[in-house]
Amino acid sequence: MIKFFLMVNKQGQTRLSRYYEHVEINKRAMLEAEVIRSCLSRSKDECSFVEYKDFKLVYRQYAALFIVVGIDQTENEIAVYELIHNFVEVLDKYFSRVSELDIMFNLDRVHIILDEMVLNGCIVETNRNRILAPLFVLDKVAEG
Amino acid sequence: MSDVVERTLSALPGLLGQHDPGAGPGGAGGPGRVSASSRLGSLIRSITALTSKHEEEKLIQQELTSLKATVSAPTTTLRLMKECMVRLIYCEMLGYESSFGYIHAIKLAQQGNLLEKRVGYLAVSLFLHENHELLLLLVNTVVKDLQSTNLVEVCMALTVVSQIFPREMIPAVLPLIEDKLQHSKEIIRRKAVQALYKFYLIAPNQVQHIHDKFRKALCDRDAGVMAASLHIYLQMIKENSSGYKDLTGSFVTILKQVVGGKLSADFNYHSVPAPWLQIQLLRILGLLGKDDPRTSELMYDVLDESLRRAEINHNITYAILFECVQTIYTIYPKSELLEKAAKCIGKFVLSPKINLKYLGLKALTYVIQQDPNLALQHQMTIIECLDHPDPIIKRETLELLYRITNGQNVTVIVQKMLDYLKESQEEYAIISLVGKIAELAEKYPFIFLN
């Protein structure tokens, strides 16, 4: 099960957070700070999976942005590692080469995309066209 | 695939001088990018410019005060309300609770047009939790949208139900959702199945009576709908595998078709057909074949084929191989398959790629009790990994060793664990290791006699 999905930059600023298991708001900042600290302490030669409390973090760095997914022991770390990349590829398609700014200023749209891919901590859709279809329709209607 | 282009925050002031959103979103070409001069943009810009937490608090409190006034004002348009919601989401993301906005999120979902409605639902799914008192107010809106002639609204309602819904109101929407299982559009059927999965998780007895509908979903002509049903099946089979042995043939056939490339190309990820779907199926098969020679017999072929097909050198292929190996070792043993799986583990463990090495160690830990020879085969690598610079690799190796401790090697292994404890700062890792050492000490009390 995926516990949470975070996008945090190197300065520790959270750009997106979705929790699939309820965490109190006042606990989230601390969790996110610890998580990013954990990831920042890793070198390029170390593996992309690190222990955090009694579960694991799968992280992947894109420029100054870290995408960190918290998982329990039932998940396959490399499958989640690639899910992160799939997500980025979907964002790339939608924003035409996505950047951290795109994510910051389009928080709602990035959430809408993530909602199509992960629900209840499970990976529910990975087909790029199907993920983006609902958002494309919303955009068309908003435009017209 | 293009990488994320970095526009660092240090470049932010320069960039915000222009109104250049760049290319819009692919495909539909809608309004897409919010310009940096929007209200959300200016909020983010201001926060970014600050240097201290104290200043951030002040600014956010100001923002929240302003937002509180805007959302309560009767003249606020829905469009503005939507913008406010996104800013509230942002504030909560930074850790500042904005509960005054929750009711307005629900209202936005109720009254807004498509995009506004979607943002309202999004806000509700982020703000509220399972037992929140306001959740009941969502139900009417959901019921209305489920019956909408606009399919996008139906989709949104199904999505939010899959995320958050008051358990006691399930009966109010269940018939509507069941109805959607037969919809002509795959996206509606798929989302309906996802909603039912949610219901299964929070109130399994409420969906007892529709198990035959899950079967229909499993046999749906659309792969997406079928894939959605697998989540429910995985859960049900985990709880009671014997009740679903008769479906083994179906799961095997589906996996065969996926592996054989029968799905359309847009289900591919880097030329691998629906990899996460393959992984789901492999897990289900593992559960069904466990301790059951007859059922396991049905799967040997497709497992062999999966091992063979996963030749491409991509991470996602390794993920599938890992699941294959795990399944092969979980079900009733077949020597040819075990041999191939062992070879696979060997390749992982010896790989220079650190993520693969980790996977190899994890696989070894899983299979080691069934096949202690494998540890012998790779003992040099295991010893190397004990002194690996990466603490996570070290830790995984210790996990592995813990499982093959015997009278001869326990002293060395416990010593290595103690060494690791000296370096580790991770509370949970420490607790776990100490527990293991204590266990070993009880089992082999002589390790203290030196």
XYZ file of C-alpha atoms in Angstrom:
594
model
C 0.000 0.000 0.000
C 1.134 3.506 -0.780
C 0.959 5.628 2.358
C 1.718 9.012 0.884
C 2.922 10.744 -2.256
C 5.085 13.825 -1.879
C 6.867 16.269 -4.109
C 9.392 18.244 -2.087
C 12.221 20.376 -3.347
C 15.795 20.464 -2.097
C 15.042 23.446 0.126
C 12.389 21.382 1.883
C 9.422 23.193 0.353
C 6.521 20.848 -0.276
C 5.072 21.219 -3.752
C 2.472 18.503 -3.504
C 1.300 16.169 -0.777
C -1.308 13.449 -0.783
C -1.783 11.159 2.174
C -3.571 7.860 1.682
C -3.669 7.225 5.393
C -4.807 10.066 7.549
C -1.999 12.089 9.131
C -2.809 15.135 11.256
C -1.936 18.412 9.576
C 0.435 19.473 12.327
C 2.329 16.181 11.964
C 2.716 16.464 8.223
C 5.292 19.250 8.152
C 7.546 17.264 10.440
C 7.107 14.098 8.411
C 7.900 15.929 5.198
C 10.967 17.571 6.722
C 12.281 14.242 7.999
C 11.570 12.556 4.707
C 13.420 15.139 2.642
C 16.308 15.133 5.112
C 16.508 11.371 4.712
C 16.581 11.634 0.941
C 19.077 14.479 0.869
C 21.491 12.500 3.015
C 21.676 9.794 0.359
C 24.347 9.813 -2.295
C 23.942 9.074 -5.987
C 25.567 5.674 -5.527
C 23.111 4.539 -2.924
C 19.857 2.819 -3.667
C 16.627 4.767 -4.061
C 14.892 3.120 -1.160
C 15.352 4.183 2.412
C 13.773 3.132 5.648
C 11.579 5.560 7.456
C 9.982 4.581 10.731
C 8.321 1.249 10.107
C 7.867 1.673 6.402
C 9.953 2.586 3.372
C 10.477 5.572 1.166
C 10.969 5.255 -2.555
C 12.417 8.461 -3.894
C 13.450 9.810 -7.240
C 15.083 13.111 -7.985
C 14.250 15.327 -10.919
C 16.422 18.433 -10.976
C 15.743 20.164 -7.659
C 12.561 18.251 -6.987
C 12.262 15.000 -5.067
C 9.286 12.772 -5.543
C 8.966 10.588 -2.472
C 6.467 7.794 -2.020
C 5.953 6.108 1.333
C 5.135 2.396 1.074
C 4.542 -0.527 3.354
C 6.179 -3.940 3.075
C 3.622 -5.301 0.579
C 4.841 -3.014 -2.194
C 7.519 -3.728 -4.764
C 10.050 -0.928 -4.471
C 11.141 -0.880 -8.099
C 7.546 -0.992 -9.326
C 6.854 2.140 -7.271
C 10.119 3.701 -8.460
C 8.863 3.328 -12.018
C 5.393 4.512 -11.093
C 7.013 7.788 -10.090
C 8.609 8.020 -13.507
C 5.356 7.150 -15.211
C 3.746 10.013 -13.288
C 6.467 12.406 -14.423
C 6.051 11.257 -18.017
C 2.334 11.959 -17.787
C 3.075 15.434 -16.395
C 5.604 15.928 -19.191
C 2.938 15.154 -21.733
C 0.373 17.453 -20.169
C 2.660 20.412 -19.541
C 4.994 19.825 -22.497
C 8.184 19.260 -20.527
C 7.079 19.885 -16.976
C 9.039 22.028 -14.545
C 8.778 22.684 -10.823
C 7.032 25.974 -11.598
C 4.336 24.187 -13.575
C 3.657 21.984 -10.604
C 3.597 24.892 -8.164
C 1.222 27.015 -10.174
C -1.046 24.185 -11.272
C -1.403 22.362 -8.010
C -5.029 21.446 -8.687
C -4.295 19.960 -12.081
C -1.359 17.912 -10.823
C -3.615 16.535 -8.082
C -6.293 15.713 -10.638
C -3.719 13.740 -12.620
C -2.451 11.928 -9.534
C -6.042 11.108 -8.550
C -6.427 9.225 -11.810
C -3.363 7.098 -11.060
C -3.468 6.311 -7.352
C -6.546 5.716 -5.201
C -6.725 4.251 -1.728
C -2.994 3.731 -1.810
C -3.266 1.449 -4.853
C -1.998 1.982 -8.373
C -5.214 2.125 -10.391
C -4.288 3.506 -13.798
C -1.024 3.720 -15.650
C -2.205 4.166 -19.229
C -1.178 7.709 -20.098
C -4.085 8.438 -22.414
C -6.651 7.238 -19.931
C -5.073 9.222 -17.115
C -5.205 12.478 -19.048
C -8.560 12.013 -20.802
C -10.753 13.481 -18.020
C -8.482 16.511 -17.617
C -8.397 17.181 -21.359
C -12.190 17.215 -21.361
C -12.286 19.646 -18.434
C -9.821 21.916 -20.198
C -11.806 21.859 -23.425
C -15.015 22.774 -21.636
C -13.345 25.523 -19.615
C -11.889 26.959 -22.802
C -15.077 26.824 -24.820
C 11.232 10.796 -22.468
C 12.066 14.357 -21.573
C 13.276 15.057 -18.096
C 11.848 17.654 -15.811
C 13.265 20.948 -16.917
C 14.713 22.838 -14.024
C 13.771 26.441 -13.599
C 15.266 27.103 -10.254
C 13.669 29.279 -7.690
C 16.576 31.646 -7.987
C 15.402 32.361 -11.524
C 11.874 32.952 -10.300
C 11.937 36.767 -10.032
C 13.233 37.051 -13.594
C 10.688 34.664 -14.990
C 7.756 36.224 -13.183
C 8.426 39.491 -14.994
C 7.081 37.933 -18.184
C 3.668 36.554 -18.924
C 4.912 33.559 -20.730
C 3.212 30.337 -19.822
C 5.059 28.576 -22.616
C 3.314 25.815 -24.491
C -0.046 24.870 -23.106
C -0.908 21.355 -21.996
C -0.690 18.772 -24.713
C -3.704 17.589 -26.609
C -6.787 19.581 -25.811
C -4.947 22.863 -25.515
C -7.074 24.243 -22.719
C -6.302 27.183 -20.455
C -3.696 24.968 -18.871
C -0.995 26.881 -17.139
C -1.909 29.362 -14.498
C 0.224 32.409 -15.037
C 2.547 33.435 -12.297
C 0.653 36.672 -11.840
C -2.530 34.957 -10.642
C -3.469 35.145 -7.000
C -2.008 31.711 -6.329
C 1.075 32.784 -8.223
C 1.551 35.915 -6.187
C 1.033 34.003 -2.950
C 3.663 31.454 -3.909
C 5.998 34.195 -5.077
C 5.644 36.004 -1.762
C 6.231 32.867 0.288
C 9.281 32.009 -1.760
C 10.781 35.417 -1.146
C 10.612 35.000 2.632
C 13.474 33.688 4.641
C 12.070 32.797 8.020
C 9.348 30.554 9.309
C 8.020 33.425 11.394
C 7.553 35.590 8.317
C 5.870 32.724 6.541
C 3.425 32.332 9.407
C 2.582 36.009 9.320
C 2.021 36.017 5.596
C -0.096 32.860 5.598
C -2.209 34.164 8.477
C -2.843 37.306 6.462
C -3.723 35.206 3.475
C -6.072 33.046 5.511
C -7.820 36.083 6.936
C -8.328 37.440 3.457
C -9.517 34.067 2.199
C -11.929 33.707 5.095
C -13.531 36.997 4.152
C -13.713 36.102 0.470
C -15.266 32.691 0.909
C -17.919 34.018 3.288
C -18.870 36.947 1.074
C -22.159 36.343 -0.757
C -20.910 38.135 -3.863
C -17.980 35.803 -4.433
C -18.282 34.107 -7.803
C -17.800 30.388 -8.160
C -14.775 31.064 -10.304
C -13.173 33.062 -7.521
C -14.232 30.415 -5.028
C -12.345 27.844 -7.052
C -9.219 29.972 -6.919
C -9.674 30.355 -3.177
C -9.925 26.606 -2.788
C -6.596 26.076 -4.520
C -4.989 28.659 -2.252
C -6.519 26.932 0.765
C -5.150 23.621 -0.445
C -1.773 25.314 -0.696
C -2.014 26.764 2.825
C -2.987 23.425 4.313
C -0.158 21.806 2.407
C 2.196 24.178 4.199
C 0.694 23.045 7.482
C -1.835 25.783 8.275
C -5.243 24.379 9.046
C -8.035 26.157 7.202
C -11.164 24.481 8.474
C -13.329 27.547 7.774
C -12.996 26.650 4.119
C -14.227 23.063 4.303
C -17.921 23.829 4.002
C -17.216 26.039 1.020
C -15.385 23.208 -0.679
C -18.522 21.142 -0.434
C -20.594 24.035 -1.714
C -18.255 24.494 -4.638
C -18.635 20.836 -5.558
C -22.380 21.293 -5.302
C -22.802 24.487 -7.278
C -19.787 24.731 -9.530
C -19.578 23.928 -13.191
C -17.240 21.213 -14.373
C -13.759 22.435 -13.445
C -15.068 24.259 -10.386
C -16.888 21.150 -9.292
C -13.772 19.043 -9.771
C -11.719 21.418 -7.654
C -14.449 21.390 -5.006
C -14.336 17.599 -4.886
C -10.536 17.665 -4.866
C -10.518 20.055 -1.924
C -12.991 17.864 -0.034
C -10.832 14.783 -0.608
C -7.792 16.634 0.713
C -9.411 18.473 3.622
C -11.719 15.907 5.148
C -11.043 12.505 6.592
C -13.160 9.424 7.057
C -14.951 10.454 10.236
C -15.373 14.127 9.580
C -18.773 15.513 10.493
C -19.083 17.522 7.275
C -18.745 14.442 5.129
C -22.474 13.745 5.287
C -23.073 16.951 3.384
C -21.215 15.525 0.460
C -23.710 12.757 -0.096
C -26.473 14.769 -1.738
C -24.083 16.292 -4.235
C -22.639 12.895 -5.046
C -26.076 11.368 -5.514
C -27.053 14.181 -7.849
C -23.864 13.954 -9.896
C -24.086 10.179 -10.167
C -27.376 10.677 -11.951
C -26.143 13.461 -14.174
C -26.403 13.154 -17.941
C -22.967 14.697 -18.112
C -20.524 11.798 -17.957
C -17.710 13.978 -16.666
C -19.786 14.771 -13.596
C -20.520 11.096 -13.090
C -16.783 10.374 -13.279
C -16.000 13.028 -10.724
C -18.588 11.729 -8.323
C -17.253 8.192 -8.686
C -13.696 9.425 -8.113
C -14.561 11.236 -4.910
C -16.554 8.257 -3.649
C -13.438 6.141 -4.204
C -11.485 8.563 -2.060
C -13.757 9.450 0.796
C -17.294 8.578 1.708
C -19.253 8.189 4.959
C -19.710 4.495 5.569
C -23.223 4.782 6.944
C -24.443 6.405 3.731
C -23.223 3.661 1.420
C -26.768 2.313 0.960
C -27.767 5.714 -0.431
C -25.392 5.422 -3.372
C -24.793 1.718 -3.778
C -27.666 1.033 -6.210
C -26.612 4.006 -8.355
C -23.066 2.736 -8.526
C -24.081 -0.838 -9.219
C -26.089 0.536 -12.085
C -22.975 2.157 -13.531
C -21.300 -1.240 -13.778
C -23.214 -1.799 -16.969
C -22.567 1.572 -18.516
C -21.490 1.645 -22.124
C -18.432 3.777 -21.429
C -15.439 1.924 -19.999
C -14.348 4.844 -17.844
C -17.648 4.816 -15.976
C -17.556 1.058 -15.470
C -13.966 1.254 -14.336
C -14.597 4.044 -11.848
C -17.667 2.271 -10.537
C -15.538 -0.771 -9.778
C -13.016 1.472 -8.015
C -15.795 2.930 -5.885
C -16.966 -0.563 -4.960
C -13.401 -1.401 -3.962
C -13.515 1.520 -1.552
C -16.785 0.216 -0.137
C -15.253 -3.225 0.216
C -12.434 -1.699 2.237
C -14.591 0.297 4.618
C -17.699 -1.902 4.835
C -17.187 -5.316 3.224
C -20.513 -6.686 4.371
C -22.311 -3.987 2.390
C -21.010 -5.399 -0.877
C -21.424 -9.076 -0.053
C -24.391 -9.465 -2.300
C -22.722 -8.260 -5.485
C -19.803 -10.624 -5.831
C -21.213 -11.896 -9.107
C -20.929 -8.335 -10.438
C -17.238 -8.360 -9.587
C -16.929 -11.461 -11.728
C -18.571 -9.644 -14.587
C -16.038 -6.855 -14.171
C -13.217 -9.383 -14.198
C -14.459 -10.666 -17.541
C -15.156 -7.217 -18.949
C -14.116 -6.718 -22.554
C -12.136 -3.660 -21.484
C -8.783 -4.293 -19.814
C -9.099 -1.222 -17.606
C -12.321 -2.442 -16.030
C -10.818 -5.876 -15.542
C -7.737 -4.317 -13.946
C -9.917 -2.375 -11.519
C -11.590 -5.575 -10.366
C -8.201 -7.080 -9.528
C -7.824 -4.804 -6.526
C -10.990 -6.211 -5.045
C -9.976 -9.747 -5.879
C -6.520 -9.377 -4.403
C -8.103 -8.235 -1.168
C -10.713 -10.993 -1.094
C -8.209 -13.692 -2.009
C -5.841 -12.485 0.709
C -8.627 -13.071 3.189
C -9.868 -16.341 1.806
C -7.954 -17.897 -1.076
C -9.902 -21.160 -1.110
C -13.070 -19.345 -2.127
C -11.550 -18.234 -5.414
C -9.510 -21.178 -6.658
C -12.010 -21.651 -9.450
C -10.932 -18.322 -10.910
C -7.304 -19.389 -11.292
C -7.838 -20.318 -14.910
C -9.222 -16.850 -15.636
C -6.292 -15.066 -14.011
C -3.833 -17.290 -15.859
C -5.540 -16.579 -19.175
C -5.554 -12.840 -18.553
C -1.867 -12.822 -17.640
C -1.077 -14.882 -20.735
C -2.861 -12.350 -22.891
C -1.147 -9.386 -21.291
C 2.308 -10.957 -21.476
C 1.610 -12.024 -25.027
C 0.996 -8.425 -26.044
C -2.737 -8.677 -26.687
C -3.489 -5.292 -25.112
C -3.379 -2.139 -27.196
C -0.085 -0.296 -27.318
C -1.175 2.538 -25.075
C -1.123 0.140 -22.143
C 2.607 -0.198 -22.685
C 5.179 1.430 -20.491
C 8.550 1.535 -22.272
C 7.495 -1.358 -24.479
C 6.424 -3.526 -21.561
C 2.722 -4.385 -21.634
C 0.803 -3.163 -18.577
C 3.571 -3.973 -16.088
C 1.717 -3.016 -12.921
C -1.192 -5.128 -14.072
C 1.164 -8.074 -14.551
C 2.421 -7.538 -11.025
C -1.118 -7.571 -9.617
C -1.876 -10.815 -11.427
C 1.365 -12.425 -10.262
C 0.498 -11.594 -6.665
C -2.983 -13.029 -7.019
C -1.597 -16.221 -8.550
C 0.898 -16.525 -5.714
C -1.860 -16.438 -3.153
C -3.979 -18.945 -5.034
C -1.174 -21.440 -5.689
C 0.235 -21.493 -2.179
C 0.353 -25.010 -0.707
C -1.866 -26.204 -3.513
C -0.247 -28.453 -6.135
C -3.284 -28.744 -8.344
C -3.858 -24.999 -8.586
C -0.135 -24.330 -8.948
C -0.005 -26.719 -11.887
C -2.261 -24.342 -13.807
C 0.245 -21.508 -13.517
C 3.607 -23.012 -14.313
C 3.345 -22.264 -18.022
C 2.484 -18.621 -17.728
C 5.113 -18.080 -15.026
C 7.701 -19.604 -17.296
C 6.591 -17.366 -20.118
C 6.663 -14.271 -17.892
C 10.216 -15.080 -16.876
C 11.193 -15.503 -20.497
C 9.462 -12.407 -21.805
C 10.927 -10.087 -19.221
C 14.228 -9.865 -21.035
C 14.314 -6.129 -21.692
C 16.807 -4.314 -19.503
C 14.505 -1.865 -17.899
C 13.698 -1.314 -14.256
C 10.067 -2.162 -14.769
C 11.036 -5.545 -16.204
C 13.064 -6.215 -13.100
C 10.031 -5.339 -11.017
C 8.001 -7.956 -12.886
C 10.804 -10.512 -12.566
C 10.951 -9.925 -8.844
C 7.234 -10.631 -8.503
C 7.581 -13.698 -10.723
C 10.340 -15.029 -8.544
C 8.344 -14.378 -5.418
C 5.310 -16.135 -6.846
C 7.377 -19.119 -7.997
C 8.747 -19.542 -4.510
C 5.343 -19.064 -2.884
C 3.378 -21.651 -4.819
C 3.851 -25.389 -4.892
C 7.448 -25.916 -6.053
C 8.411 -26.865 -9.576
C 12.098 -27.521 -9.986
C 12.628 -26.084 -13.474
C 10.954 -22.860 -12.473
C 12.846 -22.686 -9.205
C 16.102 -23.069 -11.095
C 15.263 -20.234 -13.440
C 14.096 -18.076 -10.563
C 17.295 -18.744 -8.645
C 19.314 -17.693 -11.717
C 17.329 -14.510 -11.817
C 18.020 -13.746 -8.179
C 21.677 -14.387 -8.852
C 21.703 -11.820 -11.648
C 20.122 -9.242 -9.374
C 22.465 -9.801 -6.472
C 25.538 -9.603 -8.682
C 24.320 -6.545 -10.536
C 26.399 -3.384 -10.290
C 23.140 -1.424 -10.284
C 22.476 -0.709 -6.669
C 18.675 -0.823 -6.876
C 18.894 -4.278 -8.416
C 21.305 -5.470 -5.780
C 18.814 -4.342 -3.173
C 16.057 -6.231 -4.968
C 18.273 -9.292 -5.164
C 18.939 -9.193 -1.437
C 15.251 -8.748 -0.753
C 14.443 -11.733 -2.955
C 17.129 -13.809 -1.255
C 15.671 -12.946 2.123
C 12.303 -14.160 0.934
C 13.489 -17.460 -0.508
C 16.369 -18.287 1.765
C 14.518 -20.528 4.120
C 13.273 -22.666 1.259
C 16.602 -22.762 -0.514
C 19.560 -22.293 1.834
C 21.941 -23.365 -0.930
C 21.293 -20.100 -2.653
C 22.916 -18.304 0.252
C 25.968 -20.532 -0.060
C 26.173 -19.832 -3.766
C 26.239 -16.119 -3.188
C 28.075 -15.950 0.077
C 30.928 -13.847 -1.296
C 28.517 -11.216 -2.513
C 26.638 -11.323 0.757
C 29.828 -10.779 2.699
C 30.710 -7.852 0.439
C 27.283 -6.354 1.001
C 27.806 -6.490 4.743
C 30.468 -3.866 4.360
C 28.726 -1.926 1.660
C 28.876 1.866 2.008
C 25.113 2.101 1.636
C 23.508 1.532 5.056
C 20.299 0.337 3.444
C 22.149 -2.451 1.645
C 23.884 -3.342 4.901
C 20.587 -3.461 6.680
C 18.986 -5.660 4.054
C 21.977 -8.012 4.264
C 21.558 -8.247 8.015
C 17.898 -9.148 7.477
C 19.029 -11.897 5.172
C 21.664 -13.197 7.564
C 19.254 -13.213 10.431
C 17.266 -15.802 8.527
C 20.200 -18.142 8.001
C 21.680 -17.937 11.435
C 22.879 -21.218 12.844
C 25.168 -22.376 15.618
C 28.292 -21.779 13.532
C 27.722 -18.292 12.216
C 25.603 -16.685 14.936
C 28.492 -15.032 16.738
C 29.743 -13.288 13.615
C 26.270 -12.253 12.582
C 25.387 -10.831 15.981
C 28.683 -8.942 15.985
C 27.835 -7.404 12.618
C 24.426 -6.422 13.938
C 25.989 -4.763 16.966
C 28.382 -2.877 14.679
C 25.458 -1.631 12.649
C 23.658 -0.492 15.781
C 26.599 1.689 16.692
C 26.298 3.584 13.422
C 22.544 3.733 13.088
C 20.379 6.643 14.142
C 17.068 5.289 12.906
C 14.853 4.521 15.880
C 12.768 1.825 14.252
C 15.783 0.116 12.697
C 17.435 0.051 16.102
C 14.378 -1.387 17.809
C 13.989 -4.044 15.155
C 17.647 -5.084 15.278
C 17.760 -5.156 19.054
C 14.729 -7.423 19.003
C 16.493 -9.776 16.612
C 19.667 -9.829 18.666
C 17.648 -10.617 21.765
C 15.942 -13.472 19.949
C 19.240 -14.888 18.788
C 20.698 -14.547 22.280
C 17.862 -16.598 23.665
C 18.306 -19.232 20.999
C 22.095 -19.387 21.244
C 22.972 -18.324 24.768
C 26.599 -19.336 24.298
C 27.319 -16.229 22.218
C 27.761 -14.335 25.456
C 30.377 -16.711 26.726
C 33.477 -15.136 25.195
